[in-house]
């Protein structure tokens, strides 16, 4: 009898599998849910009756309540329908989350919290688990949020409203993050996207426009940086400040217009060698910038006008980009092979200045006297110099140099021929 029941069970199981029925050994997928909200949706518990809810904080708490719900579910999708969402504080995004912004969505940064017990934050979104953020845990390397997608459909916008130091998205200590299809605008000294300690992040099909003329510094629309206590590259409470670099960052099919600087790094990081000296460079590795357009990238307040500003990058690819009316296309400081700079077009843009193609080629002095960290020379349209951080804390780092062979210098020189 038992044998017959066993055979019957196996027969039924085989039939179900043949019909395409899939069994899961876990219930995690079943917990994941999809949510859709509007600016008028109700805030979820435990914030429904919070004393911090007011006209300034309601959209922040609305999004926060759903992200915390998704975190408990182990992931899910949140879709924002048409309307204006005013964001006062950082909304944290956990792993396995998809945030969909539909046509007509406007995410607007505001700098007020009314009578709430907290001040407004700089960043609108931080890609980190809410529990990590709320409990003040310290992340290292790439062990934070992973597999997060921010998808714009129908050209939704992120508007920083020229609020000083405001940021759109902070990507840090994370893996497999995608941001696509979003229109970013109106930056003042902050960044649209801050990428620190990320692995395999992609920024695709986005537009970045309009930096305030009041901006005091050359700040990148997309900042590529390291969490470093000496440079202050990542000012979030949940980072261990372990100097983890970015790896495998891809920026493609984007447009950059009317900015001080489009993409880049403005301070480099190093670690100590066995003698205690700061000599071990931390290289952002495998960055790919391709099929983008750059227009009107300039800032007359400083001499650092490059659309793409590279500093301590390794295995870099910059291909099929177009630069129009930029003060210069690229700035090279402390790069090391491999470097691929090909099929880029310069329209009414000066030569690809390599401020930082060092006084060393393949580790050997170029033969021209160059004062480390200060002096520079110009030959055939290429600028050669060593570079050194100048702020009080990170000035302890050793100067950096490009380690270029003839083949890499030739790629840059080829760009110099364009008008």
mmCIF file of C-alpha atoms in Angstrom:
data_model
loop_
_atom_site.group_PDB
_atom_site.id
_atom_site.type_symbol
_atom_site.label_atom_id
_atom_site.label_comp_id
_atom_site.label_asym_id
_atom_site.label_seq_id
_atom_site.Cartn_x
_atom_site.Cartn_y
_atom_site.Cartn_z
ATOM 1 C CA UNK A 1 0.000 0.000 0.000
ATOM 2 C CA UNK A 2 2.781 2.397 0.977
ATOM 3 C CA UNK A 3 4.606 1.549 -2.245
ATOM 4 C CA UNK A 4 1.519 2.375 -4.304
ATOM 5 C CA UNK A 5 1.082 5.716 -2.494
ATOM 6 C CA UNK A 6 4.727 6.571 -3.130
ATOM 7 C CA UNK A 7 4.344 5.795 -6.817
ATOM 8 C CA UNK A 8 1.170 7.906 -6.948
ATOM 9 C CA UNK A 9 2.974 10.846 -5.291
ATOM 10 C CA UNK A 10 5.871 10.636 -7.726
ATOM 11 C CA UNK A 11 3.440 10.508 -10.623
ATOM 12 C CA UNK A 12 1.618 13.641 -9.471
ATOM 13 C CA UNK A 13 4.912 15.464 -8.853
ATOM 14 C CA UNK A 14 6.152 14.585 -12.331
ATOM 15 C CA UNK A 15 2.902 15.854 -13.862
ATOM 16 C CA UNK A 16 3.142 19.185 -12.028
ATOM 17 C CA UNK A 17 6.755 19.702 -13.051
ATOM 18 C CA UNK A 18 5.890 18.870 -16.639
ATOM 19 C CA UNK A 19 3.133 21.493 -16.513
ATOM 20 C CA UNK A 20 5.632 24.184 -15.465
ATOM 21 C CA UNK A 21 4.820 24.403 -11.759
ATOM 22 C CA UNK A 22 7.939 25.541 -9.851
ATOM 23 C CA UNK A 23 8.543 24.768 -6.188
ATOM 24 C CA UNK A 24 10.763 26.951 -4.005
ATOM 25 C CA UNK A 25 12.725 25.753 -1.040
ATOM 26 C CA UNK A 26 12.386 29.171 0.632
ATOM 27 C CA UNK A 27 9.622 31.665 1.231
ATOM 28 C CA UNK A 28 11.730 34.800 0.652
ATOM 29 C CA UNK A 29 10.408 35.379 -2.869
ATOM 30 C CA UNK A 30 6.849 34.993 -1.631
ATOM 31 C CA UNK A 31 7.395 37.822 0.865
ATOM 32 C CA UNK A 32 8.527 40.266 -1.803
ATOM 33 C CA UNK A 33 5.704 42.568 -2.823
ATOM 34 C CA UNK A 34 5.105 45.344 -5.287
ATOM 35 C CA UNK A 35 3.711 48.668 -4.079
ATOM 36 C CA UNK A 36 2.418 51.706 -5.986
ATOM 37 C CA UNK A 37 2.003 55.124 -4.413
ATOM 38 C CA UNK A 38 1.144 58.723 -5.264
ATOM 39 C CA UNK A 39 2.038 61.926 -3.415
ATOM 40 C CA UNK A 40 -1.317 61.600 -1.617
ATOM 41 C CA UNK A 41 -0.809 58.016 -0.402
ATOM 42 C CA UNK A 42 -0.986 57.285 3.312
ATOM 43 C CA UNK A 43 2.160 56.837 5.351
ATOM 44 C CA UNK A 44 2.608 53.331 6.742
ATOM 45 C CA UNK A 45 3.130 52.416 10.376
ATOM 46 C CA UNK A 46 4.967 53.219 12.581
ATOM 47 C CA UNK A 47 5.056 56.768 11.186
ATOM 48 C CA UNK A 48 1.331 57.200 10.532
ATOM 49 C CA UNK A 49 0.744 59.258 13.674
ATOM 50 C CA UNK A 50 4.289 60.493 14.169
ATOM 51 C CA UNK A 51 4.655 64.004 15.549
ATOM 52 C CA UNK A 52 7.307 64.548 12.870
ATOM 53 C CA UNK A 53 4.756 64.385 10.059
ATOM 54 C CA UNK A 54 4.086 67.780 8.516
ATOM 55 C CA UNK A 55 3.857 69.336 5.063
ATOM 56 C CA UNK A 56 7.656 69.317 4.717
ATOM 57 C CA UNK A 57 8.372 65.768 5.886
ATOM 58 C CA UNK A 58 5.320 63.830 4.709
ATOM 59 C CA UNK A 59 6.812 62.589 1.421
ATOM 60 C CA UNK A 60 10.105 61.638 3.060
ATOM 61 C CA UNK A 61 8.233 59.627 5.703
ATOM 62 C CA UNK A 62 5.949 58.141 3.055
ATOM 63 C CA UNK A 63 8.886 56.782 1.059
ATOM 64 C CA UNK A 64 10.757 55.789 4.202
ATOM 65 C CA UNK A 65 7.811 53.772 5.497
ATOM 66 C CA UNK A 66 7.588 51.792 2.252
ATOM 67 C CA UNK A 67 11.334 51.187 2.033
ATOM 68 C CA UNK A 68 11.345 49.812 5.571
ATOM 69 C CA UNK A 69 8.428 47.572 4.649
ATOM 70 C CA UNK A 70 10.338 46.319 1.605
ATOM 71 C CA UNK A 71 13.398 45.704 3.761
ATOM 72 C CA UNK A 72 11.329 43.474 6.083
ATOM 73 C CA UNK A 73 10.031 41.597 3.040
ATOM 74 C CA UNK A 74 13.566 40.890 1.808
ATOM 75 C CA UNK A 75 13.084 43.084 -1.264
ATOM 76 C CA UNK A 76 10.402 44.255 -3.639
ATOM 77 C CA UNK A 77 9.340 47.019 -6.003
ATOM 78 C CA UNK A 78 8.023 50.488 -5.254
ATOM 79 C CA UNK A 79 6.451 52.427 -8.106
ATOM 80 C CA UNK A 80 5.916 56.176 -7.834
ATOM 81 C CA UNK A 81 3.096 57.551 -9.961
ATOM 82 C CA UNK A 82 2.898 61.029 -11.455
ATOM 83 C CA UNK A 83 3.247 63.940 -9.068
ATOM 84 C CA UNK A 84 5.684 66.022 -7.031
ATOM 85 C CA UNK A 85 7.420 64.410 -4.070
ATOM 86 C CA UNK A 86 9.270 66.860 -1.824
ATOM 87 C CA UNK A 87 12.164 65.138 -0.070
ATOM 88 C CA UNK A 88 13.611 66.718 3.078
ATOM 89 C CA UNK A 89 15.731 63.822 4.393
ATOM 90 C CA UNK A 90 17.564 60.745 3.152
ATOM 91 C CA UNK A 91 15.404 57.832 2.079
ATOM 92 C CA UNK A 92 17.372 54.592 2.563
ATOM 93 C CA UNK A 93 17.109 51.869 -0.078
ATOM 94 C CA UNK A 94 17.721 48.213 0.936
ATOM 95 C CA UNK A 95 18.948 45.249 -1.118
ATOM 96 C CA UNK A 96 16.850 43.596 -3.838
ATOM 97 C CA UNK A 97 14.795 46.736 -4.347
ATOM 98 C CA UNK A 98 13.502 48.270 -7.565
ATOM 99 C CA UNK A 99 12.338 51.886 -7.429
ATOM 100 C CA UNK A 100 10.326 52.835 -10.523
ATOM 101 C CA UNK A 101 9.670 56.494 -11.304
ATOM 102 C CA UNK A 102 6.822 56.883 -13.773
ATOM 103 C CA UNK A 103 6.305 59.657 -16.305
ATOM 104 C CA UNK A 104 5.542 62.932 -14.588
ATOM 105 C CA UNK A 105 7.316 62.091 -11.330
ATOM 106 C CA UNK A 106 9.216 65.033 -9.877
ATOM 107 C CA UNK A 107 11.518 64.382 -6.934
ATOM 108 C CA UNK A 108 12.295 67.798 -5.439
ATOM 109 C CA UNK A 109 14.857 68.499 -2.722
ATOM 110 C CA UNK A 110 13.703 70.779 0.075
ATOM 111 C CA UNK A 111 15.699 72.143 2.988
ATOM 112 C CA UNK A 112 13.014 72.450 5.658
ATOM 113 C CA UNK A 113 11.487 69.996 8.143
ATOM 114 C CA UNK A 114 8.963 72.260 9.865
ATOM 115 C CA UNK A 115 8.485 71.263 13.471
ATOM 116 C CA UNK A 116 10.167 67.861 13.105
ATOM 117 C CA UNK A 117 12.816 66.863 15.632
ATOM 118 C CA UNK A 118 15.520 66.601 12.984
ATOM 119 C CA UNK A 119 17.133 68.890 10.448
ATOM 120 C CA UNK A 120 17.006 68.377 6.690
ATOM 121 C CA UNK A 121 19.704 66.119 5.250
ATOM 122 C CA UNK A 122 21.962 66.743 2.255
ATOM 123 C CA UNK A 123 21.110 63.577 0.296
ATOM 124 C CA UNK A 124 17.684 62.666 -1.030
ATOM 125 C CA UNK A 125 18.481 58.931 -1.265
ATOM 126 C CA UNK A 126 21.156 56.760 0.301
ATOM 127 C CA UNK A 127 21.536 53.229 -1.000
ATOM 128 C CA UNK A 128 21.919 51.490 2.329
ATOM 129 C CA UNK A 129 19.725 49.242 4.473
ATOM 130 C CA UNK A 130 17.444 51.337 6.720
ATOM 131 C CA UNK A 131 18.424 49.169 9.705
ATOM 132 C CA UNK A 132 22.094 49.935 9.098
ATOM 133 C CA UNK A 133 21.360 53.650 8.862
ATOM 134 C CA UNK A 134 19.059 53.740 11.890
ATOM 135 C CA UNK A 135 21.334 51.684 14.155
ATOM 136 C CA UNK A 136 24.498 53.529 13.148
ATOM 137 C CA UNK A 137 26.324 50.398 11.999
ATOM 138 C CA UNK A 138 29.635 50.709 10.137
ATOM 139 C CA UNK A 139 29.944 49.101 6.711
ATOM 140 C CA UNK A 140 33.177 47.969 5.068
ATOM 141 C CA UNK A 141 34.153 47.201 1.480
ATOM 142 C CA UNK A 142 31.053 46.237 -0.548
ATOM 143 C CA UNK A 143 28.906 44.594 2.140
ATOM 144 C CA UNK A 144 25.986 47.033 2.091
ATOM 145 C CA UNK A 145 22.927 47.159 -0.169
ATOM 146 C CA UNK A 146 23.085 45.134 -3.363
ATOM 147 C CA UNK A 147 20.990 44.515 -6.452
ATOM 148 C CA UNK A 148 19.170 47.836 -6.433
ATOM 149 C CA UNK A 149 17.575 49.373 -9.524
ATOM 150 C CA UNK A 150 16.370 52.968 -9.876
ATOM 151 C CA UNK A 151 14.418 53.039 -13.132
ATOM 152 C CA UNK A 152 12.950 56.124 -14.738
ATOM 153 C CA UNK A 153 10.155 55.701 -17.260
ATOM 154 C CA UNK A 154 9.041 58.717 -19.261
ATOM 155 C CA UNK A 155 11.832 61.102 -18.204
ATOM 156 C CA UNK A 156 11.094 61.703 -14.502
ATOM 157 C CA UNK A 157 13.241 64.308 -12.757
ATOM 158 C CA UNK A 158 15.402 64.826 -9.682
ATOM 159 C CA UNK A 159 15.641 68.537 -8.890
ATOM 160 C CA UNK A 160 18.145 69.675 -6.247
ATOM 161 C CA UNK A 161 16.739 73.229 -6.457
ATOM 162 C CA UNK A 162 20.234 74.734 -6.188
ATOM 163 C CA UNK A 163 20.327 73.922 -2.475
ATOM 164 C CA UNK A 164 23.943 74.156 -1.344
ATOM 165 C CA UNK A 165 25.660 70.774 -0.906
ATOM 166 C CA UNK A 166 22.517 68.814 -1.791
ATOM 167 C CA UNK A 167 22.864 65.376 -3.401
ATOM 168 C CA UNK A 168 20.541 63.106 -5.326
ATOM 169 C CA UNK A 169 21.794 59.568 -4.698
ATOM 170 C CA UNK A 170 24.632 58.276 -2.505
ATOM 171 C CA UNK A 171 25.956 54.888 -3.649
ATOM 172 C CA UNK A 172 28.445 53.431 -1.170
ATOM 173 C CA UNK A 173 29.662 50.069 0.170
ATOM 174 C CA UNK A 174 27.355 48.470 -2.371
ATOM 175 C CA UNK A 175 27.170 46.068 -5.309
ATOM 176 C CA UNK A 176 25.140 45.843 -8.501
ATOM 177 C CA UNK A 177 23.405 49.230 -8.465
ATOM 178 C CA UNK A 178 21.691 50.598 -11.595
ATOM 179 C CA UNK A 179 20.344 54.118 -12.140
ATOM 180 C CA UNK A 180 18.710 54.722 -15.507
ATOM 181 C CA UNK A 181 16.353 57.067 -17.328
ATOM 182 C CA UNK A 182 16.338 60.056 -14.934
ATOM 183 C CA UNK A 183 16.709 63.785 -15.595
ATOM 184 C CA UNK A 184 18.895 65.438 -12.913
ATOM 185 C CA UNK A 185 19.011 69.224 -12.649
ATOM 186 C CA UNK A 186 20.012 72.286 -10.591
ATOM 187 C CA UNK A 187 23.073 71.408 -8.515
ATOM 188 C CA UNK A 188 24.933 73.759 -6.171
ATOM 189 C CA UNK A 189 28.318 72.510 -4.873
ATOM 190 C CA UNK A 190 27.021 69.001 -4.055
ATOM 191 C CA UNK A 191 26.669 66.101 -6.504
ATOM 192 C CA UNK A 192 23.802 64.555 -8.410
ATOM 193 C CA UNK A 193 25.291 61.122 -7.735
ATOM 194 C CA UNK A 194 28.016 60.250 -5.214
ATOM 195 C CA UNK A 195 29.710 56.895 -5.929
ATOM 196 C CA UNK A 196 32.060 55.618 -3.210
ATOM 197 C CA UNK A 197 33.111 52.023 -2.514
ATOM 198 C CA UNK A 198 30.770 50.626 -5.155
ATOM 199 C CA UNK A 199 31.177 47.498 -7.246
ATOM 200 C CA UNK A 200 29.533 47.064 -10.648
ATOM 201 C CA UNK A 201 27.388 50.194 -10.563
ATOM 202 C CA UNK A 202 25.776 51.416 -13.792
ATOM 203 C CA UNK A 203 24.500 54.886 -14.639
ATOM 204 C CA UNK A 204 22.718 54.836 -17.972
ATOM 205 C CA UNK A 205 20.464 56.976 -20.162
ATOM 206 C CA UNK A 206 20.348 59.893 -17.724
ATOM 207 C CA UNK A 207 20.776 63.635 -18.193
ATOM 208 C CA UNK A 208 22.601 66.002 -15.847
ATOM 209 C CA UNK A 209 22.231 69.755 -16.262
ATOM 210 C CA UNK A 210 22.695 73.153 -14.675
ATOM 211 C CA UNK A 211 25.134 73.847 -11.884
ATOM 212 C CA UNK A 212 24.553 77.052 -9.968
ATOM 213 C CA UNK A 213 26.900 79.928 -10.749
ATOM 214 C CA UNK A 214 27.052 80.445 -6.989
ATOM 215 C CA UNK A 215 28.900 77.152 -6.586
ATOM 216 C CA UNK A 216 32.205 77.867 -4.840
ATOM 217 C CA UNK A 217 34.061 74.808 -6.050
ATOM 218 C CA UNK A 218 34.422 72.532 -9.039
ATOM 219 C CA UNK A 219 31.999 69.795 -8.054
ATOM 220 C CA UNK A 220 31.203 66.811 -10.226
ATOM 221 C CA UNK A 221 27.730 65.844 -11.377
ATOM 222 C CA UNK A 222 28.902 62.265 -10.766
ATOM 223 C CA UNK A 223 31.558 62.105 -8.074
ATOM 224 C CA UNK A 224 33.852 59.053 -7.954
ATOM 225 C CA UNK A 225 35.396 59.011 -4.496
ATOM 226 C CA UNK A 226 36.556 56.910 -1.543
ATOM 227 C CA UNK A 227 35.352 56.819 2.073
ATOM 228 C CA UNK A 228 38.431 58.342 3.663
ATOM 229 C CA UNK A 229 38.699 60.061 7.073
ATOM 230 C CA UNK A 230 41.491 62.331 5.824
ATOM 231 C CA UNK A 231 39.820 63.590 2.642
ATOM 232 C CA UNK A 232 36.244 63.536 3.934
ATOM 233 C CA UNK A 233 35.228 61.889 0.665
ATOM 234 C CA UNK A 234 32.107 60.246 2.089
ATOM 235 C CA UNK A 235 30.314 62.005 4.913
ATOM 236 C CA UNK A 236 27.858 59.360 6.109
ATOM 237 C CA UNK A 237 27.682 57.908 9.600
ATOM 238 C CA UNK A 238 27.397 54.283 8.412
ATOM 239 C CA UNK A 239 30.793 54.036 6.676
ATOM 240 C CA UNK A 240 33.897 52.620 8.351
ATOM 241 C CA UNK A 241 35.975 55.046 6.240
ATOM 242 C CA UNK A 242 38.124 52.135 5.018
ATOM 243 C CA UNK A 243 39.231 53.768 1.735
ATOM 244 C CA UNK A 244 37.450 51.189 -0.424
ATOM 245 C CA UNK A 245 37.589 52.182 -4.112
ATOM 246 C CA UNK A 246 35.007 51.921 -6.862
ATOM 247 C CA UNK A 247 35.280 48.934 -9.180
ATOM 248 C CA UNK A 248 33.595 48.358 -12.515
ATOM 249 C CA UNK A 249 31.650 51.629 -12.674
ATOM 250 C CA UNK A 250 29.958 52.176 -16.060
ATOM 251 C CA UNK A 251 28.578 55.536 -17.209
ATOM 252 C CA UNK A 252 27.000 55.370 -20.657
ATOM 253 C CA UNK A 253 24.490 57.044 -22.951
ATOM 254 C CA UNK A 254 24.162 60.089 -20.698
ATOM 255 C CA UNK A 255 24.188 63.825 -21.400
ATOM 256 C CA UNK A 256 25.962 66.470 -19.324
ATOM 257 C CA UNK A 257 25.251 70.157 -19.914
ATOM 258 C CA UNK A 258 25.977 73.494 -18.230
ATOM 259 C CA UNK A 259 28.058 72.091 -15.394
ATOM 260 C CA UNK A 260 31.319 72.939 -13.642
ATOM 261 C CA UNK A 261 32.543 69.379 -14.031
ATOM 262 C CA UNK A 262 30.710 66.315 -15.325
ATOM 263 C CA UNK A 263 32.458 63.208 -13.960
ATOM 264 C CA UNK A 264 35.452 62.847 -11.724
ATOM 265 C CA UNK A 265 37.479 62.630 -8.544
ATOM 266 C CA UNK A 266 38.783 65.678 -6.699
ATOM 267 C CA UNK A 267 40.924 64.060 -3.973
ATOM 268 C CA UNK A 268 42.902 60.831 -3.982
ATOM 269 C CA UNK A 269 43.414 58.288 -1.200
ATOM 270 C CA UNK A 270 46.387 56.250 -0.049
ATOM 271 C CA UNK A 271 47.187 53.623 2.566
ATOM 272 C CA UNK A 272 50.272 53.274 4.705
ATOM 273 C CA UNK A 273 53.163 51.041 3.760
ATOM 274 C CA UNK A 274 55.139 48.912 6.236
ATOM 275 C CA UNK A 275 57.165 51.940 7.326
ATOM 276 C CA UNK A 276 54.057 53.955 8.109
ATOM 277 C CA UNK A 277 54.456 56.273 5.107
ATOM 278 C CA UNK A 278 51.417 57.062 2.976
ATOM 279 C CA UNK A 279 52.537 55.613 -0.375
ATOM 280 C CA UNK A 280 50.078 52.865 -1.397
ATOM 281 C CA UNK A 281 47.644 54.309 -3.919
ATOM 282 C CA UNK A 282 43.957 53.404 -3.843
ATOM 283 C CA UNK A 283 42.920 53.136 -7.504
ATOM 284 C CA UNK A 284 39.378 53.333 -8.808
ATOM 285 C CA UNK A 285 39.508 50.372 -11.162
ATOM 286 C CA UNK A 286 37.752 49.443 -14.376
ATOM 287 C CA UNK A 287 35.801 52.658 -14.944
ATOM 288 C CA UNK A 288 34.094 52.811 -18.359
ATOM 289 C CA UNK A 289 32.749 56.102 -19.759
ATOM 290 C CA UNK A 290 31.252 55.643 -23.216
ATOM 291 C CA UNK A 291 28.682 57.053 -25.629
ATOM 292 C CA UNK A 292 28.044 60.220 -23.612
ATOM 293 C CA UNK A 293 27.735 63.854 -24.658
ATOM 294 C CA UNK A 294 29.281 66.782 -22.793
ATOM 295 C CA UNK A 295 28.299 70.375 -23.543
ATOM 296 C CA UNK A 296 29.247 73.671 -21.908
ATOM 297 C CA UNK A 297 31.351 72.202 -19.125
ATOM 298 C CA UNK A 298 33.342 75.042 -17.576
ATOM 299 C CA UNK A 299 34.105 77.030 -14.451
ATOM 300 C CA UNK A 300 36.133 80.185 -14.827
ATOM 301 C CA UNK A 301 36.884 80.362 -11.073
ATOM 302 C CA UNK A 302 39.613 77.718 -11.186
ATOM 303 C CA UNK A 303 42.017 76.195 -13.684
ATOM 304 C CA UNK A 304 40.401 72.735 -13.467
ATOM 305 C CA UNK A 305 37.913 72.845 -16.284
ATOM 306 C CA UNK A 306 37.886 69.264 -17.561
ATOM 307 C CA UNK A 307 34.621 67.496 -18.289
ATOM 308 C CA UNK A 308 36.152 64.222 -17.053
ATOM 309 C CA UNK A 309 38.548 64.668 -14.152
ATOM 310 C CA UNK A 310 40.506 61.478 -13.402
ATOM 311 C CA UNK A 311 42.598 60.981 -10.287
ATOM 312 C CA UNK A 312 44.102 57.656 -9.187
ATOM 313 C CA UNK A 313 42.194 55.611 -11.789
ATOM 314 C CA UNK A 314 43.326 52.273 -13.173
ATOM 315 C CA UNK A 315 42.231 50.245 -16.217
ATOM 316 C CA UNK A 316 40.162 53.122 -17.563
ATOM 317 C CA UNK A 317 38.151 53.223 -20.809
ATOM 318 C CA UNK A 318 36.844 56.461 -22.355
ATOM 319 C CA UNK A 319 35.366 55.881 -25.793
ATOM 320 C CA UNK A 320 32.827 57.313 -28.252
ATOM 321 C CA UNK A 321 32.075 60.449 -26.259
ATOM 322 C CA UNK A 322 31.390 63.893 -27.731
ATOM 323 C CA UNK A 323 32.624 67.121 -26.141
ATOM 324 C CA UNK A 324 31.175 70.447 -27.340
ATOM 325 C CA UNK A 325 32.058 73.919 -26.028
ATOM 326 C CA UNK A 326 33.933 72.557 -23.022
ATOM 327 C CA UNK A 327 36.986 74.295 -21.598
ATOM 328 C CA UNK A 328 38.761 70.966 -21.898
ATOM 329 C CA UNK A 329 37.760 67.361 -22.304
ATOM 330 C CA UNK A 330 39.835 65.414 -19.794
ATOM 331 C CA UNK A 331 42.266 65.830 -16.938
ATOM 332 C CA UNK A 332 44.634 62.956 -16.082
ATOM 333 C CA UNK A 333 46.195 62.741 -12.616
ATOM 334 C CA UNK A 334 47.756 59.608 -11.196
ATOM 335 C CA UNK A 335 46.495 57.148 -13.815
ATOM 336 C CA UNK A 336 48.024 53.747 -14.361
ATOM 337 C CA UNK A 337 47.531 51.266 -17.229
ATOM 338 C CA UNK A 338 45.553 50.179 -18.906
ATOM 339 C CA UNK A 339 44.125 53.304 -20.492
ATOM 340 C CA UNK A 340 41.912 53.375 -23.571
ATOM 341 C CA UNK A 341 40.991 56.827 -24.905
ATOM 342 C CA UNK A 342 39.622 56.387 -28.413
ATOM 343 C CA UNK A 343 36.913 57.521 -30.846
ATOM 344 C CA UNK A 344 36.074 60.650 -28.848
ATOM 345 C CA UNK A 345 35.003 63.799 -30.695
ATOM 346 C CA UNK A 346 35.968 67.332 -29.642
ATOM 347 C CA UNK A 347 33.871 70.209 -31.025
ATOM 348 C CA UNK A 348 35.078 73.709 -30.185
ATOM 349 C CA UNK A 349 36.805 72.153 -27.212
ATOM 350 C CA UNK A 350 40.508 72.675 -26.482
ATOM 351 C CA UNK A 351 42.954 69.835 -26.401
ATOM 352 C CA UNK A 352 42.536 66.977 -23.998
ATOM 353 C CA UNK A 353 44.748 68.488 -21.350
ATOM 354 C CA UNK A 354 46.581 65.926 -19.310
ATOM 355 C CA UNK A 355 47.331 67.968 -16.217
ATOM 356 C CA UNK A 356 49.098 65.191 -14.426
ATOM 357 C CA UNK A 357 50.659 63.125 -17.153
ATOM 358 C CA UNK A 358 53.529 63.119 -14.769
ATOM 359 C CA UNK A 359 57.158 63.984 -15.157
ATOM 360 C CA UNK A 360 57.509 60.199 -15.341
ATOM 361 C CA UNK A 361 56.773 57.823 -18.201
ATOM 362 C CA UNK A 362 56.837 54.135 -17.282
ATOM 363 C CA UNK A 363 58.224 55.189 -13.920
ATOM 364 C CA UNK A 364 61.198 57.038 -15.440
ATOM 365 C CA UNK A 365 61.663 60.778 -15.167
ATOM 366 C CA UNK A 366 60.804 62.528 -18.428
ATOM 367 C CA UNK A 367 64.143 64.292 -18.436
ATOM 368 C CA UNK A 368 62.616 67.661 -17.711
ATOM 369 C CA UNK A 369 62.928 69.194 -14.305
ATOM 370 C CA UNK A 370 59.545 69.117 -12.576
ATOM 371 C CA UNK A 371 58.943 70.170 -9.006
ATOM 372 C CA UNK A 372 56.839 67.467 -7.340
ATOM 373 C CA UNK A 373 53.333 68.643 -6.658
ATOM 374 C CA UNK A 374 53.884 72.141 -8.010
ATOM 375 C CA UNK A 375 55.658 72.583 -11.325
ATOM 376 C CA UNK A 376 54.407 71.632 -14.764
ATOM 377 C CA UNK A 377 55.675 71.605 -18.310
ATOM 378 C CA UNK A 378 53.895 71.537 -21.637
ATOM 379 C CA UNK A 379 55.050 69.570 -24.660
ATOM 380 C CA UNK A 380 53.076 68.886 -27.837
ATOM 381 C CA UNK A 381 49.867 69.973 -26.149
ATOM 382 C CA UNK A 382 50.242 67.641 -23.195
ATOM 383 C CA UNK A 383 50.781 68.937 -19.690
ATOM 384 C CA UNK A 384 53.146 67.057 -17.382
ATOM 385 C CA UNK A 385 53.242 67.339 -13.607
ATOM 386 C CA UNK A 386 53.081 65.532 -10.331
ATOM 387 C CA UNK A 387 50.063 66.216 -8.171
ATOM 388 C CA UNK A 388 49.513 66.307 -4.434
ATOM 389 C CA UNK A 389 46.455 66.823 -2.218
ATOM 390 C CA UNK A 390 46.631 70.276 -0.696
ATOM 391 C CA UNK A 391 44.118 70.208 2.163
ATOM 392 C CA UNK A 392 45.544 70.060 5.686
ATOM 393 C CA UNK A 393 44.630 66.446 6.535
ATOM 394 C CA UNK A 394 45.260 64.522 3.305
ATOM 395 C CA UNK A 395 48.386 66.507 2.426
ATOM 396 C CA UNK A 396 50.272 63.734 4.266
ATOM 397 C CA UNK A 397 49.698 61.562 1.185
ATOM 398 C CA UNK A 398 52.591 61.189 -1.254
ATOM 399 C CA UNK A 399 52.396 62.892 -4.677
ATOM 400 C CA UNK A 400 50.799 60.874 -7.472
ATOM 401 C CA UNK A 401 52.025 60.391 -11.035
ATOM 402 C CA UNK A 402 50.598 59.010 -14.221
ATOM 403 C CA UNK A 403 52.408 55.831 -15.210
ATOM 404 C CA UNK A 404 52.032 56.121 -18.970
ATOM 405 C CA UNK A 405 53.875 54.325 -21.713
ATOM 406 C CA UNK A 406 54.280 55.857 -25.156
ATOM 407 C CA UNK A 407 51.133 54.134 -26.444
ATOM 408 C CA UNK A 408 48.936 55.901 -23.873
ATOM 409 C CA UNK A 409 50.472 59.315 -24.416
ATOM 410 C CA UNK A 410 49.903 58.795 -28.146
ATOM 411 C CA UNK A 411 46.176 58.306 -27.582
ATOM 412 C CA UNK A 412 45.993 61.640 -25.794
ATOM 413 C CA UNK A 413 48.167 63.346 -28.399
ATOM 414 C CA UNK A 414 45.809 62.079 -31.124
ATOM 415 C CA UNK A 415 42.954 63.934 -29.434
ATOM 416 C CA UNK A 416 45.036 67.089 -29.425
ATOM 417 C CA UNK A 417 44.873 67.151 -33.234
ATOM 418 C CA UNK A 418 41.129 67.785 -33.124
ATOM 419 C CA UNK A 419 39.744 71.292 -33.215
#
